[in-house]
Coordinates of C-alpha atoms and ligand atoms in Angstrom, one line a residue:
M1 CA 0.0 0.0 0.0
C2 CA 1.3 3.5 -0.7
G3 CA 0.4 7.0 0.2
I4 CA -0.8 9.6 -2.3
V5 CA -1.2 13.4 -1.7
G6 CA -2.1 16.3 -4.0
Y7 CA -2.6 20.1 -3.7
V8 CA -3.9 22.9 -5.8
G9 CA -4.4 26.4 -4.4
A10 CA -2.8 29.8 -3.9
Q11 CA 0.1 28.5 -1.8
P12 CA 3.3 26.7 -3.0
S13 CA 2.3 23.0 -3.0
V14 CA 5.6 21.5 -1.6
P15 CA 4.9 22.2 2.1
F16 CA 1.6 20.4 2.0
L17 CA 3.0 17.6 -0.1
L18 CA 5.8 16.9 2.3
D19 CA 3.6 17.4 5.4
G20 CA 0.9 15.1 3.9
L21 CA 3.4 12.4 3.0
K22 CA 4.8 12.5 6.6
K23 CA 1.3 11.8 7.9
L24 CA 1.0 8.9 5.4
E25 CA 4.5 7.4 5.7
Y26 CA 2.9 4.6 7.7
R27 CA 1.3 3.4 4.5
G28 CA 4.7 2.6 2.9
Y29 CA 8.2 4.0 3.2
D30 CA 10.5 2.4 0.6
S31 CA 10.8 5.7 -1.3
A32 CA 9.1 9.0 -1.8
G33 CA 8.7 11.7 -4.5
I34 CA 6.8 14.8 -5.5
A35 CA 5.9 16.5 -8.8
V36 CA 5.0 20.2 -9.2
I37 CA 4.0 22.2 -12.2
E38 CA 6.6 25.0 -12.3
N39 CA 6.6 27.6 -15.0
G40 CA 4.6 25.3 -17.4
E41 CA 6.8 22.3 -16.9
I42 CA 6.3 19.3 -14.5
E43 CA 9.3 19.1 -12.2
V44 CA 9.7 15.7 -10.6
V45 CA 11.9 15.0 -7.5
K46 CA 12.1 11.6 -5.9
A47 CA 14.4 9.5 -3.7
K48 CA 14.8 6.0 -2.4
G49 CA 14.4 5.4 1.3
R50 CA 12.6 7.5 3.9
L51 CA 10.9 10.8 3.3
T52 CA 13.9 12.6 4.9
N53 CA 15.9 11.6 1.9
L54 CA 13.5 13.4 -0.4
E55 CA 13.5 16.4 1.9
N56 CA 17.3 16.5 1.9
K57 CA 17.4 16.2 -1.9
L58 CA 14.9 19.1 -2.3
K59 CA 17.2 21.3 -0.1
T60 CA 19.9 20.9 -2.7
L61 CA 17.7 22.0 -5.6
K62 CA 16.2 25.3 -6.6
P63 CA 13.0 25.8 -4.5
L64 CA 9.8 24.6 -6.2
T65 CA 7.1 27.3 -5.8
G66 CA 4.4 25.8 -8.1
C67 CA 0.9 25.8 -6.5
C68 CA -0.3 22.5 -8.1
G69 CA 1.5 19.3 -7.2
I70 CA 1.3 15.6 -6.2
G71 CA 3.3 13.4 -3.9
H72 CA 3.8 9.7 -3.1
T73 CA 5.3 7.5 -0.5
R74 CA 5.8 3.9 -1.7
W75 CA 5.5 0.3 -0.5
A76 CA 7.1 -1.5 -3.5
T77 CA 5.1 -4.0 -5.4
H78 CA 6.5 -3.9 -9.0
G79 CA 10.2 -3.0 -9.1
E80 CA 12.6 -2.9 -6.1
P81 CA 12.8 0.3 -4.0
S82 CA 15.0 2.6 -6.0
D83 CA 15.1 6.2 -7.3
V84 CA 14.0 5.2 -10.8
N85 CA 11.1 3.0 -9.5
S86 CA 9.9 5.6 -7.0
H87 CA 6.9 7.7 -7.9
P88 CA 5.8 10.1 -9.4
H89 CA 6.2 8.6 -12.9
T90 CA 6.1 10.8 -15.9
S91 CA 5.9 11.0 -19.7
S92 CA 7.2 14.6 -19.2
R93 CA 3.8 15.8 -20.4
V94 CA 1.6 13.8 -17.9
T95 CA 2.7 12.7 -14.4
I96 CA 1.0 10.4 -11.9
V97 CA 1.3 8.9 -8.4
H98 CA -0.3 5.5 -8.0
N99 CA -1.5 3.3 -5.1
G100 CA -2.4 -0.2 -6.1
I101 CA -1.6 -2.7 -8.9
I102 CA -2.2 -2.6 -12.7
E103 CA -2.5 -6.3 -13.3
N104 CA -2.4 -6.1 -17.1
Y105 CA 0.6 -3.8 -17.3
S106 CA 2.8 -6.0 -19.4
E107 CA 0.4 -6.3 -22.3
L108 CA -0.3 -2.6 -22.1
K109 CA 3.5 -2.0 -22.1
T110 CA 3.9 -4.0 -25.3
F111 CA 1.1 -1.9 -26.9
L112 CA 2.8 1.3 -25.9
I113 CA 6.2 0.2 -27.1
S114 CA 4.5 -0.5 -30.4
K115 CA 3.4 3.1 -30.4
G116 CA 7.0 4.3 -29.8
Y117 CA 7.0 4.7 -26.1
T118 CA 10.1 3.8 -24.0
F119 CA 10.3 2.9 -20.4
V120 CA 12.9 3.6 -17.7
S121 CA 11.4 1.8 -14.7
E122 CA 10.1 -1.7 -13.9
T123 CA 6.9 -0.3 -12.5
D124 CA 3.3 -0.8 -13.6
T125 CA 2.7 2.8 -12.8
E126 CA 4.9 4.0 -15.7
V127 CA 2.7 2.0 -18.0
A128 CA -0.4 3.8 -16.7
V129 CA 1.1 7.3 -17.1
K130 CA 2.2 6.6 -20.7
L131 CA -1.2 5.2 -21.6
L132 CA -2.7 8.5 -20.3
D133 CA -0.2 10.3 -22.5
H134 CA -1.1 8.2 -25.4
Y135 CA -4.8 8.8 -25.1
Y136 CA -4.4 12.5 -24.4
Y137 CA -1.9 13.4 -27.1
N138 CA -3.2 11.0 -29.8
D139 CA -6.6 12.5 -29.6
P140 CA -7.3 15.7 -31.5
I141 CA -9.7 17.0 -28.8
K142 CA -7.0 16.6 -26.1
D143 CA -9.5 16.4 -23.1
P144 CA -7.8 15.2 -19.9
V145 CA -11.0 13.6 -18.5
E146 CA -11.6 11.8 -21.8
A147 CA -8.0 10.5 -21.8
I148 CA -8.6 9.3 -18.2
M149 CA -11.8 7.6 -19.2
K150 CA -10.1 5.8 -22.1
T151 CA -7.2 4.8 -19.9
I152 CA -9.2 3.3 -17.0
K153 CA -11.2 1.3 -19.5
Q154 CA -8.0 -0.5 -20.4
L155 CA -6.6 -0.9 -16.9
R156 CA -7.3 -4.1 -14.9
G157 CA -6.5 -4.1 -11.2
Y158 CA -7.0 -1.8 -8.3
Y159 CA -5.6 1.7 -8.1
A160 CA -5.9 5.3 -6.9
L161 CA -4.2 7.9 -9.2
G162 CA -3.2 11.5 -8.7
I163 CA -2.6 13.1 -12.1
L164 CA -1.0 16.2 -13.5
F165 CA -1.3 17.3 -17.2
K166 CA 1.3 19.9 -18.3
D167 CA -1.4 21.6 -20.4
Y168 CA -3.5 22.2 -17.2
P169 CA -1.1 23.8 -14.8
D170 CA -3.8 24.8 -12.3
T171 CA -5.6 21.6 -12.2
L172 CA -5.2 18.3 -10.3
F173 CA -7.0 15.2 -11.6
A174 CA -7.7 12.0 -9.6
V175 CA -9.4 8.7 -10.2
R176 CA -9.8 5.5 -8.0
R177 CA -10.8 1.9 -8.4
E178 CA -10.9 0.3 -4.9
S179 CA -7.7 1.8 -3.5
P180 CA -8.8 4.6 -1.1
L181 CA -8.7 8.3 -2.2
I182 CA -10.3 11.3 -0.6
I183 CA -10.8 14.9 -1.7
G184 CA -10.1 17.6 0.9
Y185 CA -11.9 20.9 0.7
G186 CA -10.0 24.0 1.9
D187 CA -10.5 27.7 1.6
G188 CA -9.2 28.6 -1.8
E189 CA -7.3 25.4 -2.0
N190 CA -8.2 21.7 -2.4
F191 CA -6.4 18.4 -1.7
I192 CA -6.3 14.7 -2.5
A193 CA -5.0 12.1 -0.1
S194 CA -5.0 8.4 0.5
D195 CA -6.2 8.9 4.1
V196 CA -7.6 11.6 6.4
P197 CA -4.6 12.3 8.6
A198 CA -2.8 13.9 5.6
I199 CA -5.3 16.8 5.4
L200 CA -6.3 17.3 9.0
K201 CA -3.9 20.2 9.6
Y202 CA -5.6 22.1 6.7
T203 CA -9.2 20.9 6.6
K204 CA -11.6 18.4 8.2
K205 CA -14.0 18.5 5.2
Y206 CA -13.6 15.7 2.8
S207 CA -15.3 13.4 0.3
L208 CA -14.6 9.8 -0.5
L209 CA -14.0 9.2 -4.2
D210 CA -16.0 6.1 -5.3
T211 CA -14.8 3.5 -7.7
D212 CA -14.3 4.7 -11.3
E213 CA -15.1 8.3 -10.3
I214 CA -12.9 11.0 -11.9
A215 CA -12.2 14.3 -10.1
T216 CA -11.1 17.5 -11.7
I217 CA -9.8 19.8 -8.9
T218 CA -8.9 23.4 -9.0
A219 CA -8.2 26.0 -6.3
D220 CA -11.8 27.0 -6.2
G221 CA -13.8 24.0 -7.3
V222 CA -14.1 20.2 -7.5
K223 CA -16.0 18.4 -10.3
V224 CA -16.6 14.7 -10.1
V225 CA -17.9 12.5 -13.0
T226 CA -18.4 8.8 -13.4
H227 CA -16.3 6.8 -15.8
L228 CA -19.0 7.5 -18.4
G229 CA -18.8 11.2 -17.8
F230 CA -22.1 11.7 -15.8
P231 CA -21.7 14.3 -13.0
V232 CA -21.7 13.2 -9.4
E233 CA -22.7 15.3 -6.4
K234 CA -20.3 14.2 -3.6
E235 CA -21.3 14.2 0.0
I236 CA -19.0 16.4 2.1
L237 CA -18.0 14.6 5.4
E238 CA -16.5 16.1 8.5
A239 CA -13.5 14.2 9.9
N240 CA -14.2 13.0 13.5
W241 CA -10.4 12.9 14.2
D242 CA -8.5 15.9 15.4
L243 CA -4.9 16.7 14.4
E244 CA -3.7 15.7 17.9
S245 CA -5.0 12.2 17.4
A246 CA -2.9 11.9 14.3
E247 CA 0.2 13.1 16.1
K248 CA 2.4 11.3 18.6
G249 CA 1.1 13.4 21.6
G250 CA 4.4 13.4 23.3
F251 CA 5.0 9.7 23.1
P252 CA 8.3 8.5 21.4
H253 CA 6.4 6.3 19.0
F254 CA 2.8 6.0 17.7
M255 CA 2.8 2.4 18.8
L256 CA 3.4 3.3 22.5
K257 CA 0.8 6.1 22.3
E258 CA -1.7 3.7 20.8
I259 CA -1.0 1.1 23.5
H260 CA -1.7 3.7 26.1
E261 CA -4.9 4.8 24.2
Q262 CA -6.5 1.4 24.7
P263 CA -8.5 2.1 27.8
K264 CA -10.1 5.1 26.1
A265 CA -10.6 3.3 22.9
L266 CA -12.3 0.4 24.7
L267 CA -14.7 2.8 26.5
N268 CA -15.5 4.7 23.2
T269 CA -16.3 1.4 21.5
L270 CA -18.2 -0.3 24.4
N271 CA -20.3 2.6 25.8
P272 CA -22.5 3.3 22.8
R273 CA -23.4 -0.4 22.6
I274 CA -24.4 -1.0 26.2
K275 CA -28.0 -0.1 27.3
D276 CA -29.5 -1.1 30.7
G277 CA -26.4 -3.2 31.4
M278 CA -26.7 -5.3 28.3
P279 CA -25.0 -5.4 24.8
D280 CA -27.2 -3.5 22.4
F281 CA -26.8 -3.3 18.6
S282 CA -29.9 -1.5 17.7
A283 CA -28.0 1.5 16.5
E284 CA -26.4 -0.7 13.9
K285 CA -29.8 -2.3 13.2
I286 CA -28.4 -5.8 13.7
E287 CA -31.7 -7.7 14.1
D288 CA -31.9 -10.1 17.1
D289 CA -33.3 -12.8 14.8
L290 CA -30.2 -12.7 12.6
L291 CA -28.1 -13.6 15.6
R292 CA -30.6 -15.8 17.4
N293 CA -31.3 -18.0 14.3
A294 CA -27.8 -18.2 12.9
P295 CA -26.8 -21.9 12.6
A296 CA -23.1 -20.8 12.4
L297 CA -20.9 -17.8 12.0
H298 CA -17.9 -17.2 9.9
I299 CA -15.1 -14.7 10.7
V300 CA -12.7 -13.5 8.1
G301 CA -9.7 -11.1 8.3
C302 CA -6.0 -10.7 7.8
G303 CA -3.1 -10.5 10.3
T304 CA -4.0 -9.0 13.6
A305 CA -7.7 -8.7 12.6
M306 CA -7.8 -12.4 11.9
H307 CA -6.1 -13.0 15.3
A308 CA -8.9 -11.1 16.9
G309 CA -11.3 -13.4 15.1
I310 CA -9.6 -16.4 16.6
V311 CA -10.2 -15.2 20.2
G312 CA -13.7 -14.2 19.0
K313 CA -14.3 -17.8 17.9
Y314 CA -13.3 -19.2 21.3
A315 CA -15.4 -16.6 23.1
I316 CA -18.6 -17.1 21.0
E317 CA -18.4 -20.9 21.0
Q318 CA -17.7 -21.1 24.7
L319 CA -20.5 -18.7 25.7
A320 CA -23.1 -19.0 23.0
R321 CA -22.5 -22.5 21.8
V322 CA -22.6 -21.5 18.1
P323 CA -20.1 -23.0 15.7
V324 CA -17.7 -20.4 14.4
T325 CA -15.1 -20.7 11.6
V326 CA -12.2 -18.3 11.3
D327 CA -10.4 -17.9 8.0
I328 CA -7.4 -16.0 6.7
A329 CA -9.0 -13.8 4.0
S330 CA -6.5 -14.7 1.3
E331 CA -7.2 -18.4 1.9
F332 CA -11.0 -18.0 2.3
R333 CA -11.4 -16.4 -1.1
Y334 CA -9.9 -19.3 -3.0
A335 CA -11.1 -22.1 -0.7
N336 CA -14.6 -22.3 -2.2
P337 CA -15.9 -21.9 1.4
I338 CA -19.0 -23.7 2.6
L339 CA -21.5 -20.9 3.3
H340 CA -25.2 -20.5 3.7
P341 CA -27.4 -17.4 3.3
N342 CA -28.5 -17.6 7.0
E343 CA -24.9 -17.7 8.3
P344 CA -23.6 -14.2 9.0
V345 CA -20.0 -13.5 8.0
I346 CA -18.1 -11.2 10.3
V347 CA -15.4 -9.2 8.4
I348 CA -12.8 -7.6 10.6
S349 CA -10.5 -4.9 9.4
Q350 CA -8.9 -1.8 11.0
S351 CA -8.4 0.1 7.7
G352 CA -11.4 -1.3 6.0
E353 CA -9.3 -1.3 2.8
T354 CA -7.4 -4.6 3.0
L355 CA -7.9 -6.1 -0.5
D356 CA -7.9 -9.7 0.5
T357 CA -10.5 -9.0 3.1
I358 CA -12.6 -7.0 0.7
A359 CA -12.5 -9.8 -1.8
A360 CA -13.5 -12.4 0.9
M361 CA -16.4 -10.1 1.9
R362 CA -17.6 -9.8 -1.7
L363 CA -17.4 -13.6 -2.2
A364 CA -19.5 -14.2 0.9
K365 CA -21.9 -11.4 0.0
G366 CA -22.2 -13.0 -3.5
Q367 CA -23.4 -16.2 -1.7
G368 CA -26.1 -14.3 0.1
C369 CA -24.5 -14.2 3.5
P370 CA -25.3 -11.2 5.7
I371 CA -22.0 -9.2 6.2
I372 CA -21.2 -7.8 9.7
A373 CA -18.1 -5.6 9.5
I374 CA -16.0 -4.6 12.4
V375 CA -14.0 -1.7 11.1
N376 CA -12.1 1.3 12.5
V377 CA -12.0 3.7 9.5
V378 CA -15.3 5.4 8.9
G379 CA -16.5 5.3 5.3
S380 CA -13.9 2.7 4.3
T381 CA -14.7 0.3 1.5
I382 CA -15.6 -2.6 3.8
A383 CA -17.7 -0.3 5.9
R384 CA -19.6 0.9 2.9
E385 CA -20.2 -2.5 1.4
A386 CA -21.1 -4.5 4.5
D387 CA -24.8 -5.0 5.5
Y388 CA -24.0 -4.0 9.1
V389 CA -21.1 -2.0 10.4
L390 CA -19.8 -2.1 13.9
Y391 CA -17.4 0.8 14.0
T392 CA -14.6 0.5 16.6
W393 CA -14.1 4.0 17.9
A394 CA -10.3 3.7 18.4
G395 CA -9.4 6.8 16.5
P396 CA -6.6 6.8 13.9
E397 CA -4.1 3.9 14.3
I398 CA -0.9 5.1 12.7
A399 CA 1.7 2.6 13.9
V400 CA 2.0 -0.3 11.4
A401 CA 1.8 -2.8 14.2
S402 CA -1.8 -2.9 15.3
T403 CA -2.5 -2.6 19.0
K404 CA -5.6 -0.6 20.0
A405 CA -7.5 -1.8 16.9
Y406 CA -7.0 -5.4 18.1
S407 CA -8.3 -4.6 21.5
V408 CA -11.4 -2.9 20.3
Q409 CA -12.0 -5.6 17.8
L410 CA -11.8 -8.1 20.7
A411 CA -14.2 -6.0 22.8
T412 CA -16.7 -5.8 20.0
L413 CA -16.6 -9.6 19.5
Y414 CA -17.1 -10.1 23.2
L415 CA -20.2 -7.9 23.1
L416 CA -21.5 -10.0 20.2
A417 CA -20.7 -13.2 22.1
I418 CA -22.7 -12.0 25.2
R419 CA -25.6 -10.8 23.1
L420 CA -25.7 -14.0 21.1
A421 CA -25.5 -16.2 24.2
W422 CA -28.3 -14.3 25.9
L423 CA -30.5 -14.3 22.8
R424 CA -30.1 -18.1 22.5
G425 CA -30.7 -18.7 26.2
A426 CA -27.2 -20.0 26.7
I427 CA -26.7 -17.5 29.6
D428 CA -29.3 -15.8 31.7
D429 CA -29.9 -12.1 32.4
P430 CA -27.7 -12.0 35.6
R431 CA -24.7 -13.7 33.8
A432 CA -25.1 -11.5 30.7
K433 CA -25.2 -8.3 32.9
E434 CA -22.3 -9.6 35.0
L435 CA -20.1 -10.2 31.9
T436 CA -21.1 -6.8 30.4
A437 CA -20.3 -5.0 33.6
D438 CA -16.9 -6.9 33.8
L439 CA -16.3 -5.9 30.2
L440 CA -16.8 -2.2 31.1
E441 CA -14.2 -2.8 33.9
V442 CA -11.5 -3.8 31.5
P443 CA -10.3 -0.2 30.8
A444 CA -9.6 0.1 34.5
V445 CA -7.7 -3.1 34.4
L446 CA -5.5 -1.8 31.6
D447 CA -5.0 1.5 33.4
K448 CA -3.5 -0.5 36.3
L449 CA -1.1 -2.4 34.0
L450 CA -0.1 0.9 32.4
V451 CA 0.8 2.6 35.6
N452 CA 4.3 1.3 35.4
T453 CA 5.7 -0.6 32.4
D454 CA 9.3 -0.5 33.5
N455 CA 9.1 -4.1 34.7
I456 CA 8.2 -5.3 31.2
K457 CA 11.0 -3.1 29.7
H458 CA 13.4 -4.8 32.1
I459 CA 12.2 -8.3 31.2
A460 CA 12.5 -7.5 27.5
S461 CA 16.0 -6.4 28.0
T462 CA 17.0 -9.9 29.1
Y463 CA 15.6 -11.6 26.0
I464 CA 16.7 -9.2 23.2
N465 CA 19.3 -11.6 21.9
S466 CA 16.9 -14.4 21.4
Q467 CA 17.1 -16.1 18.0
S468 CA 13.5 -17.3 18.3
A469 CA 10.6 -17.3 20.7
F470 CA 7.7 -19.6 21.4
Y471 CA 4.3 -18.3 22.7
I472 CA 2.4 -21.0 24.5
G473 CA -1.0 -21.2 26.0
R474 CA -4.2 -23.2 26.2
S475 CA -7.8 -22.3 25.1
L476 CA -8.3 -18.5 25.2
D477 CA -4.6 -18.1 26.1
F478 CA -3.5 -20.0 23.0
A479 CA -5.9 -18.0 20.9
L480 CA -4.4 -14.8 22.2
S481 CA -0.8 -16.0 21.9
Q482 CA -1.0 -15.8 18.1
E483 CA -1.3 -12.1 18.2
G484 CA 1.4 -11.8 20.8
S485 CA 3.7 -13.8 18.5
L486 CA 2.9 -11.6 15.5
K487 CA 3.6 -8.4 17.4
L488 CA 7.1 -9.7 18.3
K489 CA 7.9 -10.9 14.8
E490 CA 6.7 -7.9 12.9
I491 CA 8.6 -5.2 14.9
S492 CA 11.6 -6.9 16.5
Y493 CA 12.3 -9.3 13.6
I494 CA 12.8 -12.2 16.0
H495 CA 11.2 -15.3 14.6
S496 CA 8.5 -16.5 16.8
E497 CA 5.6 -18.9 16.7
S498 CA 2.6 -19.5 18.9
Y499 CA 1.8 -23.0 20.0
A500 CA -0.9 -24.8 21.8
A501 CA 0.9 -25.7 25.0
G502 CA -0.4 -29.2 25.0
E503 CA 0.9 -29.7 21.5
L504 CA 4.5 -28.8 22.0
K505 CA 5.4 -32.4 23.1
H506 CA 4.2 -33.7 19.7
G507 CA 7.3 -32.4 17.9
T508 CA 8.1 -28.8 18.3
I509 CA 9.6 -29.3 21.8
S510 CA 12.7 -30.7 19.9
L511 CA 13.5 -27.0 19.2
I512 CA 13.7 -26.1 22.9
E513 CA 17.2 -25.8 24.0
D514 CA 19.3 -23.7 26.4
G515 CA 18.2 -20.1 26.4
V516 CA 15.2 -20.3 24.0
C517 CA 12.6 -17.7 24.9
V518 CA 9.2 -19.1 25.9
V519 CA 6.4 -16.7 26.6
A520 CA 3.8 -18.7 28.6
I521 CA 0.3 -17.4 29.1
A522 CA -1.7 -19.0 31.9
T523 CA -4.8 -17.1 32.9
Q524 CA -7.4 -19.8 32.8
E525 CA -7.8 -21.2 36.4
R526 CA -9.1 -24.6 35.3
L527 CA -6.0 -25.1 33.1
L528 CA -3.3 -23.7 35.4
E529 CA -1.9 -27.1 36.5
K530 CA -1.7 -28.3 32.9
M531 CA 0.0 -25.1 31.9
F532 CA 2.5 -25.4 34.7
S533 CA 3.4 -28.9 33.7
N534 CA 3.9 -27.7 30.1
I535 CA 6.1 -25.0 31.3
K536 CA 8.1 -27.5 33.3
E537 CA 8.6 -29.5 30.1
V538 CA 10.3 -26.6 28.4
K539 CA 12.1 -25.3 31.5
T540 CA 13.8 -28.7 32.1
R541 CA 15.1 -28.4 28.5
G542 CA 16.8 -25.1 29.1
A543 CA 14.1 -22.6 28.0
R544 CA 13.9 -19.1 29.6
V545 CA 10.3 -18.6 30.5
F546 CA 8.4 -15.3 30.8
L547 CA 5.0 -16.1 32.3
I548 CA 1.9 -13.9 32.2
T549 CA -0.6 -15.2 34.7
R550 CA -3.4 -14.4 37.1
S551 CA -3.0 -12.4 40.3
D552 CA -3.6 -15.4 42.4
S553 CA -1.6 -18.1 40.6
I554 CA 0.7 -20.1 43.0
I555 CA 3.8 -20.5 40.9
P556 CA 6.2 -23.3 41.9
D557 CA 9.7 -22.1 42.8
G558 CA 12.1 -22.0 39.8
L559 CA 9.3 -22.8 37.3
V560 CA 9.8 -19.5 35.5
D561 CA 12.4 -16.7 35.0
D562 CA 10.1 -13.7 34.8
V563 CA 6.4 -13.1 35.6
V564 CA 3.8 -10.4 35.0
R565 CA 0.5 -10.9 37.0
L566 CA -2.7 -9.5 35.7
P567 CA -5.1 -7.5 37.9
D568 CA -8.2 -9.4 38.8
I569 CA -10.3 -10.2 35.7
D570 CA -12.8 -12.8 34.7
D571 CA -11.0 -15.7 33.0
F572 CA -13.4 -15.4 30.0
L573 CA -12.3 -11.8 29.5
A574 CA -8.6 -12.3 30.3
P575 CA -7.3 -11.9 26.7
L576 CA -8.4 -8.2 26.8
A577 CA -5.9 -7.7 29.6
T578 CA -3.2 -10.2 28.6
I579 CA -2.6 -8.6 25.2
L580 CA -1.3 -5.4 26.9
P581 CA 1.9 -6.9 28.4
L582 CA 2.5 -8.8 25.2
Q583 CA 2.3 -5.6 23.2
L584 CA 4.6 -3.9 25.5
F585 CA 7.1 -6.8 25.5
A586 CA 7.2 -6.7 21.7
Y587 CA 7.5 -2.9 21.8
Y588 CA 10.5 -2.9 24.2
M589 CA 12.2 -5.8 22.4
A590 CA 12.0 -3.9 19.2
L591 CA 13.1 -0.7 20.8
L592 CA 16.0 -2.2 22.6
R593 CA 17.1 -4.0 19.4
G594 CA 17.2 -0.6 17.6
C595 CA 14.3 -1.5 15.2
D596 CA 12.0 1.1 13.7
V597 CA 9.0 0.4 15.9
D598 CA 6.4 2.5 14.0
K599 CA 7.6 1.6 10.5
P600 CA 9.0 -2.0 10.5
R601 CA 10.9 -3.1 7.4
N602 CA 8.9 -4.5 4.5
L603 CA 5.6 -3.7 6.0
A604 CA 2.8 -1.2 5.4
K605 CA -0.2 -0.2 7.5
S606 CA -2.9 -1.6 5.2
V607 CA -2.2 -3.9 2.4
T608 CA -4.4 -2.8 -0.5
V609 CA -2.8 -5.2 -3.0
E610 CA -3.1 -9.0 -3.2
Ligands
AGP1 C1 -0.9 -5.9 12.3 O1 0.0 -5.6 13.3 C2 -0.4 -5.9 10.9 N1 0.0 -4.5 10.6 C3 -1.3 -6.5 9.9 O2 -1.3 -7.9 10.2 C4 -2.8 -6.0 9.8 O3 -3.4 -6.4 11.0 C5 -3.4 -6.7 8.6 O4 -2.7 -6.2 7.4 C6 -4.9 -6.4 8.5 O5 -5.1 -5.0 8.3 P1 -6.6 -4.4 8.5 O6 -7.0 -4.7 9.9 O7 -6.5 -3.0 8.2 O8 -7.5 -5.2 7.5

């Protein structure tokens, strides 16, 4: 996934372009570039690596003062990260920035070469810009919107494009197919961006460009047409985020800020859905019969969102006794899944733009399944296409490694589990109200854990040279351990895997030797003894064990090396608390290993390509 920005107005465009790219760097950071129409020519400046490389390069050049420009920060798909492959790409007369993939770029490239075009990069984007050039300059009427319409008719794949035509020095053009793109409305200036944080400093007013809509943007006006040229009146939305939410707020990293925001995020997500002490989804119009009569549920997502689904499966099955399947979205969509129209499919996504999850949702929708989306970004593609949307009010999650989004996804799934169980008579009123009240207590539990995190930092400091790590648990603890393991992997680059504690002895225990890091999670009272014997199995083989357990666990001497105890919490809800020390452990491991916590290598915040 990449970040796109564009500006047209009375001010020089470069300051917004760089500022906007900074806010979008979490979307990809292999390289960055800008293009500005300067004295009738399109000036392009780009650089491999982080945005600072581009900023430093610009300082060595004659200042660009043009008031119409586009910018891009890249997560490489076609062509390695390099100066020549970075965006913007240009034909010198037309220049674009692109987020997404042009699937049929090689056949289009062959066509363009036959028309005399040459190519300098390995990217699919360069093919798109030269196709635009071809349709614009090889057409006597030379209408940019016409050229865009002809071009997108030929393109297969998903994309968002910011476009400059040399012949239109005061106009910005934009078009999208699936990959997100918004239009920002300022006072005498207008913007495009891949996401809201890029424009918050300048305006909160924005519209979402819909698939195959083409925008023509000048300083004092925005015109949008469909791919057939019919005018479209766009709804103007008001961003519900403030600038401060999109900044670090004094924390050293977005990830740490977002870990600390979890209590507030949970309250913001839970409170609107609890009435008279019970979970209530009337605002989202989720009919009780839909839940009461569902013979089964299916959960789909990617990465952390899918991990939330795994805990959700355990919670719903344990409480409501409804069978739940959980699938990785990229597997689900090619698995010819067994679905029935009366079985709701719960689609989980922080960004609401993950392509694999969108495709899985559309497949399920095509088979008549009701779609319940659990999404954090308002107005995102998944939110707009689902039948029911449960927004998680966590605010913008900027760090690539998801933390607060996972917690609010879990909380929403727990609310669903309690409602489902109560509707189906699996639990009575008192138990439903007790669990709901306990759920509302979780933010206070997290606050206690956040009072002092130095102990976790100290524990992490003793494991930072581990070559690998195993996260073990049983039942809900095993379900949760999968997210704990991903957190460590994706930001500290230490290989780790999560394992059902009872399964280790069936093979993997052969990997346990002196010094191997084992993170053991034991919060379920009924399984404590079993867990302690599994810990003994790894301990006797030389493992170093970091245990996260209940406040009242009686731990045999010498069983573990380090321990974090949770404040009192119902076993059933324990994952909502356990995740916090696991997030902090991963955070401090990455920090102490000198890794880039907010922008881990090779990753991007939301993967809008396959
Ligand atoms: C989580 O830490 C990762 N950044 C990644 O696994 C992420 O959860 C996944 O790409 C799904 O993103 P989404 O929730 O925006 O759909």
